[in-house]
């Protein structure tokens, strides 16, 4: 038998034999040669992508990339991710996160307090426990047992200001990033950095990230403080596998952002994966689920924002949103760029 040449490689790949190994001739890493790509939600994704790309461009796994990528956002002070984010209506920051790899392994944490990197705790749940999801004090106890530090129970300066503003009316009304730039004066620093708003005006968002590595494996991650000033104990879609995040390595990876309740009711990310399985492109698949949400919500759809990003197993990507104002960041070998999503209306 002759050693495999490039033609042979293409031939085997095209028949889906990418994990096939010829003893003594070639190993999996030679056979599989996908072009890595990472896609993440919102403009915060640009920074997060840089960390993910460091992993992907040096042959690392999509799983490591999506964990390390969103940790960047968890470290930033912003309205909606990590310990610096807006609190619930009782004044406490509670965090949700999930992670999923190419073999249907998944882990999540929800209603987690005082832990800086919920995404890493979610990964430990996936790798070190027989469970998929840990919540509240149990999740915190597990994190501490795994060596995570218990941070102070205090709000960031931005969150404290936003909370004090909110307390003046104390009404629960998530304000989504819909057409946000058109509402911000162009000379305001927030115009290009809506995650760093100091007036607490926008209070709902998530960083979600999906990636394909050079081995042809997909993974995804999602981390958020959920809706600002939510009821204590409220969970959104982000920690729910199939809603906020879903990965099927034979098909694609999907993550959601926006009104979690409406992503949950359609099992949003899983539904997008199923449309891709039927042959739809990532963008078409996202659009079909957004249309479904619009049909369900009827006239109430105008008050919410829901958005999906998706990658298929060929590395094609796409996004779709209910309304204008959603952007997403894509890093491939061509560079790191922020794209405006298409939307229904
Ligand atoms: N999409 C995040 C949440 O609703 O909590």
Short mmCIF file of C-alpha atoms and ligand atoms in Angstrom, two decimals:
data_model
loop_
_atom_site.label_atom_id
_atom_site.label_comp_id
_atom_site.label_asym_id
_atom_site.label_seq_id
_atom_site.Cartn_x
_atom_site.Cartn_y
_atom_site.Cartn_z
CA UNK A 1 0.00 0.00 0.00
CA UNK A 2 1.34 3.44 -0.91
CA UNK A 3 1.43 6.24 1.64
CA UNK A 4 -1.58 8.46 1.29
CA UNK A 5 -1.11 11.54 -0.87
CA UNK A 6 -3.14 14.76 -1.00
CA UNK A 7 -5.59 13.30 -3.49
CA UNK A 8 -6.17 10.38 -1.19
CA UNK A 9 -6.73 12.78 1.68
CA UNK A 10 -9.38 14.70 -0.25
CA UNK A 11 -11.03 11.50 -1.34
CA UNK A 12 -11.25 10.10 2.20
CA UNK A 13 -12.47 13.40 3.61
CA UNK A 14 -15.19 13.66 1.05
CA UNK A 15 -16.50 10.29 2.16
CA UNK A 16 -16.54 11.37 5.80
CA UNK A 17 -13.64 9.10 6.72
CA UNK A 18 -11.82 11.82 8.54
CA UNK A 19 -11.22 9.76 11.65
CA UNK A 20 -9.99 6.71 9.74
CA UNK A 21 -6.42 5.72 10.55
CA UNK A 22 -4.19 3.56 8.39
CA UNK A 23 -1.87 1.76 10.78
CA UNK A 24 1.74 2.63 10.14
CA UNK A 25 0.95 5.22 7.50
CA UNK A 26 -0.92 8.20 8.77
CA UNK A 27 -2.73 9.47 11.81
CA UNK A 28 -5.92 11.37 12.32
CA UNK A 29 -4.26 14.78 12.58
CA UNK A 30 -2.77 14.36 9.10
CA UNK A 31 -6.05 13.25 7.58
CA UNK A 32 -8.15 16.05 8.97
CA UNK A 33 -7.34 19.51 7.86
CA UNK A 34 -10.32 21.77 8.48
CA UNK A 35 -9.91 25.50 8.54
CA UNK A 36 -10.62 26.62 12.08
CA UNK A 37 -13.20 29.30 12.73
CA UNK A 38 -14.78 30.89 15.78
CA UNK A 39 -18.01 32.89 15.88
CA UNK A 40 -19.36 34.72 18.91
CA UNK A 41 -22.21 37.00 19.84
CA UNK A 42 -22.09 40.79 20.00
CA UNK A 43 -19.13 43.13 19.82
CA UNK A 44 -17.69 41.70 23.04
CA UNK A 45 -17.02 38.69 20.84
CA UNK A 46 -14.17 40.51 19.10
CA UNK A 47 -11.96 40.35 22.22
CA UNK A 48 -13.21 36.92 23.15
CA UNK A 49 -12.40 35.64 19.66
CA UNK A 50 -8.77 36.71 20.00
CA UNK A 51 -8.29 34.36 22.94
CA UNK A 52 -10.15 31.57 21.17
CA UNK A 53 -8.12 32.08 18.01
CA UNK A 54 -4.85 31.71 19.94
CA UNK A 55 -6.00 28.19 20.78
CA UNK A 56 -7.41 27.31 17.35
CA UNK A 57 -4.55 28.69 15.29
CA UNK A 58 -2.02 26.61 17.20
CA UNK A 59 -3.88 23.35 16.69
CA UNK A 60 -5.81 23.44 19.98
CA UNK A 61 -9.28 22.05 20.46
CA UNK A 62 -12.53 23.88 19.86
CA UNK A 63 -13.46 23.01 23.45
CA UNK A 64 -10.45 24.84 24.90
CA UNK A 65 -11.05 27.70 22.49
CA UNK A 66 -14.67 28.30 23.50
CA UNK A 67 -13.83 28.12 27.20
CA UNK A 68 -10.84 30.46 27.02
CA UNK A 69 -12.63 32.81 24.65
CA UNK A 70 -15.63 33.57 26.84
CA UNK A 71 -13.46 33.80 29.97
CA UNK A 72 -12.22 37.07 28.50
CA UNK A 73 -15.74 38.50 28.62
CA UNK A 74 -16.33 37.07 32.10
CA UNK A 75 -13.31 39.14 33.20
CA UNK A 76 -14.62 42.39 31.70
CA UNK A 77 -16.98 44.78 33.42
CA UNK A 78 -20.16 44.80 31.33
CA UNK A 79 -23.89 44.76 31.83
CA UNK A 80 -24.51 41.13 31.24
CA UNK A 81 -21.66 38.68 31.72
CA UNK A 82 -19.53 37.83 34.75
CA UNK A 83 -19.40 39.18 38.29
CA UNK A 84 -19.27 42.82 37.16
CA UNK A 85 -22.70 42.54 35.54
CA UNK A 86 -26.10 43.83 36.63
CA UNK A 87 -27.65 42.06 39.62
CA UNK A 88 -31.05 40.49 40.14
CA UNK A 89 -33.79 42.58 41.75
CA UNK A 90 -32.48 41.69 45.22
CA UNK A 91 -29.07 43.12 44.34
CA UNK A 92 -27.10 39.89 43.78
CA UNK A 93 -25.27 38.87 40.60
CA UNK A 94 -26.26 35.33 39.64
CA UNK A 95 -24.55 33.64 36.71
CA UNK A 96 -25.52 30.95 34.19
CA UNK A 97 -23.16 29.14 31.80
CA UNK A 98 -22.97 26.05 29.62
CA UNK A 99 -20.44 24.25 27.46
CA UNK A 100 -20.72 21.37 24.97
CA UNK A 101 -18.15 19.41 22.99
CA UNK A 102 -18.15 17.34 19.79
CA UNK A 103 -19.15 14.11 21.52
CA UNK A 104 -22.38 15.28 23.16
CA UNK A 105 -20.56 15.87 26.45
CA UNK A 106 -22.06 18.90 28.12
CA UNK A 107 -22.07 20.72 31.43
CA UNK A 108 -23.78 23.73 32.88
CA UNK A 109 -24.19 25.82 35.99
CA UNK A 110 -27.04 28.13 36.87
CA UNK A 111 -27.87 30.61 39.62
CA UNK A 112 -24.20 30.56 40.58
CA UNK A 113 -22.98 33.35 42.83
CA UNK A 114 -19.53 34.78 43.67
CA UNK A 115 -17.55 32.63 41.25
CA UNK A 116 -15.57 34.49 38.59
CA UNK A 117 -15.58 31.93 35.78
CA UNK A 118 -18.87 30.02 35.57
CA UNK A 119 -17.85 28.66 32.16
CA UNK A 120 -14.94 26.79 33.74
CA UNK A 121 -17.19 25.42 36.47
CA UNK A 122 -19.58 24.24 33.73
CA UNK A 123 -16.67 22.45 32.06
CA UNK A 124 -15.74 20.76 35.37
CA UNK A 125 -19.37 19.65 35.77
CA UNK A 126 -19.08 18.09 32.31
CA UNK A 127 -15.72 16.45 32.91
CA UNK A 128 -15.77 15.55 36.58
CA UNK A 129 -19.34 14.73 37.57
CA UNK A 130 -21.95 12.24 36.37
CA UNK A 131 -24.33 15.20 35.90
CA UNK A 132 -25.00 17.83 33.27
CA UNK A 133 -26.24 20.70 35.42
CA UNK A 134 -25.56 22.05 38.91
CA UNK A 135 -27.39 25.04 40.34
CA UNK A 136 -27.20 27.58 43.15
CA UNK A 137 -25.42 26.69 46.36
CA UNK A 138 -24.66 23.18 45.08
CA UNK A 139 -22.89 24.61 42.06
CA UNK A 140 -20.99 27.03 44.27
CA UNK A 141 -20.01 24.26 46.69
CA UNK A 142 -18.75 22.17 43.76
CA UNK A 143 -16.78 25.12 42.39
CA UNK A 144 -15.08 25.69 45.74
CA UNK A 145 -14.27 21.99 46.03
CA UNK A 146 -12.61 22.29 42.62
CA UNK A 147 -10.39 25.14 43.82
CA UNK A 148 -12.34 28.16 42.49
CA UNK A 149 -12.15 31.21 44.80
CA UNK A 150 -15.24 32.60 46.46
CA UNK A 151 -15.24 36.27 45.48
CA UNK A 152 -16.69 39.12 47.56
CA UNK A 153 -20.45 39.60 47.37
CA UNK A 154 -20.28 43.12 45.97
CA UNK A 155 -21.38 44.93 42.84
CA UNK A 156 -19.07 46.59 40.33
CA UNK A 157 -19.29 50.39 40.20
CA UNK A 158 -21.28 50.26 36.94
CA UNK A 159 -23.66 47.64 38.27
CA UNK A 160 -24.17 49.56 41.52
CA UNK A 161 -25.11 52.70 39.53
CA UNK A 162 -27.44 50.73 37.28
CA UNK A 163 -29.07 49.02 40.25
CA UNK A 164 -29.58 52.29 42.12
CA UNK A 165 -31.20 53.74 39.00
CA UNK A 166 -33.39 50.70 38.63
CA UNK A 167 -34.49 50.81 42.28
CA UNK A 168 -36.11 54.20 41.65
CA UNK A 169 -38.86 52.46 39.68
CA UNK A 170 -38.22 48.78 40.43
CA UNK A 171 -40.08 47.59 37.36
CA UNK A 172 -38.90 44.50 35.54
CA UNK A 173 -38.52 45.48 31.93
CA UNK A 174 -35.56 43.97 30.12
CA UNK A 175 -34.25 46.40 27.56
CA UNK A 176 -32.73 44.60 24.65
CA UNK A 177 -29.99 45.69 22.34
CA UNK A 178 -32.40 46.53 19.56
CA UNK A 179 -31.17 49.21 17.21
CA UNK A 180 -29.01 50.32 20.06
CA UNK A 181 -26.50 52.23 18.03
CA UNK A 182 -29.13 54.40 16.44
CA UNK A 183 -30.21 55.44 19.92
CA UNK A 184 -26.77 56.45 21.15
CA UNK A 185 -25.16 59.75 20.17
CA UNK A 186 -22.24 59.03 17.86
CA UNK A 187 -19.83 60.93 20.11
CA UNK A 188 -20.74 58.73 23.10
CA UNK A 189 -18.10 56.09 23.88
CA UNK A 190 -20.94 53.63 24.20
CA UNK A 191 -21.73 53.96 20.50
CA UNK A 192 -19.15 51.35 19.66
CA UNK A 193 -19.07 49.61 23.02
CA UNK A 194 -22.62 49.00 24.15
CA UNK A 195 -21.41 46.37 26.62
CA UNK A 196 -19.74 49.10 28.60
CA UNK A 197 -22.77 51.31 29.08
CA UNK A 198 -22.54 53.02 32.44
CA UNK A 199 -26.13 54.22 32.64
CA UNK A 200 -27.57 50.71 32.86
CA UNK A 201 -29.87 51.49 29.95
CA UNK A 202 -29.37 48.14 28.25
CA UNK A 203 -29.54 45.29 30.59
CA UNK A 204 -29.75 42.07 28.68
CA UNK A 205 -27.17 40.15 26.73
CA UNK A 206 -25.03 37.00 26.60
CA UNK A 207 -21.68 35.97 25.20
CA UNK A 208 -22.09 32.79 23.21
CA UNK A 209 -19.27 31.25 21.21
CA UNK A 210 -19.08 28.36 18.73
CA UNK A 211 -15.93 27.04 17.09
CA UNK A 212 -14.62 24.49 14.62
CA UNK A 213 -11.06 23.27 15.13
CA UNK A 214 -8.48 21.90 12.70
CA UNK A 215 -9.46 18.35 13.66
CA UNK A 216 -12.96 19.03 12.36
CA UNK A 217 -14.55 19.13 15.80
CA UNK A 218 -17.15 21.62 16.95
CA UNK A 219 -17.77 22.98 20.45
CA UNK A 220 -19.79 25.78 22.00
CA UNK A 221 -20.04 27.86 25.15
CA UNK A 222 -22.40 30.40 26.61
CA UNK A 223 -22.14 32.57 29.76
CA UNK A 224 -24.33 35.34 31.17
CA UNK A 225 -25.74 37.04 34.21
CA UNK A 226 -29.11 36.74 32.47
CA UNK A 227 -31.68 39.48 32.45
CA UNK A 228 -30.74 42.45 34.63
CA UNK A 229 -32.97 42.96 37.70
CA UNK A 230 -34.67 39.61 37.13
CA UNK A 231 -36.58 37.83 39.85
CA UNK A 232 -34.31 36.02 42.25
CA UNK A 233 -33.83 32.46 41.05
CA UNK A 234 -34.69 33.17 37.41
CA UNK A 235 -32.78 31.10 34.86
CA UNK A 236 -32.61 31.92 31.19
CA UNK A 237 -31.78 29.75 28.22
CA UNK A 238 -28.00 29.93 28.52
CA UNK A 239 -27.48 27.07 30.98
CA UNK A 240 -30.07 24.87 29.26
CA UNK A 241 -28.55 22.50 26.74
CA UNK A 242 -30.68 22.52 23.60
CA UNK A 243 -32.04 26.00 24.33
CA UNK A 244 -29.11 28.42 24.72
CA UNK A 245 -26.52 26.07 23.23
CA UNK A 246 -26.39 22.90 21.18
CA UNK A 247 -23.66 21.02 19.33
CA UNK A 248 -23.99 17.98 17.09
CA UNK A 249 -20.65 17.32 15.46
CA UNK A 250 -22.26 15.66 12.44
CA UNK A 251 -24.31 18.78 11.77
CA UNK A 252 -23.28 22.00 13.46
CA UNK A 253 -23.13 24.19 16.56
CA UNK A 254 -25.56 26.90 17.61
CA UNK A 255 -25.80 29.45 20.40
CA UNK A 256 -28.56 31.92 21.28
CA UNK A 257 -28.73 35.37 22.81
CA UNK A 258 -31.68 37.55 23.76
CA UNK A 259 -34.86 36.81 25.67
CA UNK A 260 -34.10 33.45 27.25
CA UNK A 261 -37.69 32.54 28.01
CA UNK A 262 -38.55 32.62 24.31
CA UNK A 263 -35.48 30.62 23.34
CA UNK A 264 -36.40 27.96 25.89
CA UNK A 265 -39.98 27.57 24.64
CA UNK A 266 -38.81 26.55 21.16
CA UNK A 267 -35.70 24.61 22.30
CA UNK A 268 -34.03 27.19 20.09
CA UNK A 269 -30.46 26.01 19.51
CA UNK A 270 -31.50 22.41 19.08
CA UNK A 271 -34.17 23.49 16.59
CA UNK A 272 -31.58 25.39 14.52
CA UNK A 273 -29.34 22.30 14.47
CA UNK A 274 -32.29 20.21 13.23
CA UNK A 275 -32.93 22.62 10.36
CA UNK A 276 -29.24 22.38 9.40
CA UNK A 277 -29.54 18.60 9.52
CA UNK A 278 -32.31 18.92 6.94
CA UNK A 279 -29.90 20.76 4.66
CA UNK A 280 -30.56 24.40 5.49
CA UNK A 281 -27.61 26.78 5.60
CA UNK A 282 -26.68 28.14 9.05
CA UNK A 283 -28.36 31.48 8.30
CA UNK A 284 -31.53 29.90 6.87
CA UNK A 285 -31.76 27.56 9.86
CA UNK A 286 -31.43 30.47 12.32
CA UNK A 287 -34.05 32.43 10.38
CA UNK A 288 -36.58 29.58 10.47
CA UNK A 289 -36.43 29.41 14.26
CA UNK A 290 -36.63 33.20 14.59
CA UNK A 291 -39.77 33.09 12.39
CA UNK A 292 -41.20 30.40 14.65
CA UNK A 293 -40.64 32.62 17.69
CA UNK A 294 -42.31 35.52 15.92
CA UNK A 295 -45.34 33.36 15.08
CA UNK A 296 -45.64 32.28 18.71
CA UNK A 297 -45.17 35.72 20.22
CA UNK A 298 -47.42 37.52 17.72
CA UNK A 299 -47.55 41.25 18.45
CA UNK A 300 -45.46 40.77 21.62
CA UNK A 301 -42.49 39.94 19.38
CA UNK A 302 -41.85 43.67 19.05
CA UNK A 303 -40.86 43.85 22.74
CA UNK A 304 -38.18 41.19 22.68
CA UNK A 305 -34.96 40.41 20.88
CA UNK A 306 -33.79 36.87 20.06
CA UNK A 307 -30.74 36.04 17.94
CA UNK A 308 -28.89 32.89 16.93
CA UNK A 309 -25.45 32.23 15.50
CA UNK A 310 -24.60 28.90 13.85
CA UNK A 311 -21.71 27.04 12.22
CA UNK A 312 -22.12 23.84 10.24
CA UNK A 313 -19.55 21.07 10.13
CA UNK A 314 -18.11 22.48 6.91
CA UNK A 315 -17.22 25.70 8.71
CA UNK A 316 -19.96 27.76 7.05
CA UNK A 317 -21.55 30.21 9.46
CA UNK A 318 -24.57 32.48 9.71
CA UNK A 319 -26.78 34.42 12.08
CA UNK A 320 -30.29 35.78 12.28
CA UNK A 321 -32.14 38.09 14.67
CA UNK A 322 -35.71 39.06 15.33
CA UNK A 323 -34.89 42.78 15.14
CA UNK A 324 -32.15 45.08 13.99
CA UNK A 325 -29.20 45.69 16.29
CA UNK A 326 -27.56 42.30 16.63
CA UNK A 327 -23.95 41.90 15.64
CA UNK A 328 -21.56 38.99 15.87
CA UNK A 329 -17.82 38.48 15.62
CA UNK A 330 -16.13 36.00 13.28
CA UNK A 331 -12.47 35.03 13.43
CA UNK A 332 -11.01 32.82 10.71
CA UNK A 333 -7.63 32.73 9.01
CA UNK A 334 -8.81 35.88 7.19
CA UNK A 335 -8.94 37.90 10.43
CA UNK A 336 -11.38 39.00 13.11
CA UNK A 337 -14.43 41.03 12.07
CA UNK A 338 -17.72 42.26 13.44
CA UNK A 339 -20.74 41.60 11.21
CA UNK A 340 -24.25 42.99 11.39
CA UNK A 341 -26.84 40.25 11.49
CA UNK A 342 -29.79 40.11 9.16
CA UNK A 343 -33.15 40.36 10.92
CA UNK A 344 -36.86 39.90 10.37
CA UNK A 345 -38.05 43.44 11.03
N1 LIG B 1 -30.23 34.75 26.91
C1 LIG B 1 -29.84 34.91 28.24
C2 LIG B 1 -30.95 34.95 29.18
O1 LIG B 1 -32.09 35.18 28.84
O2 LIG B 1 -30.68 34.78 30.36
#
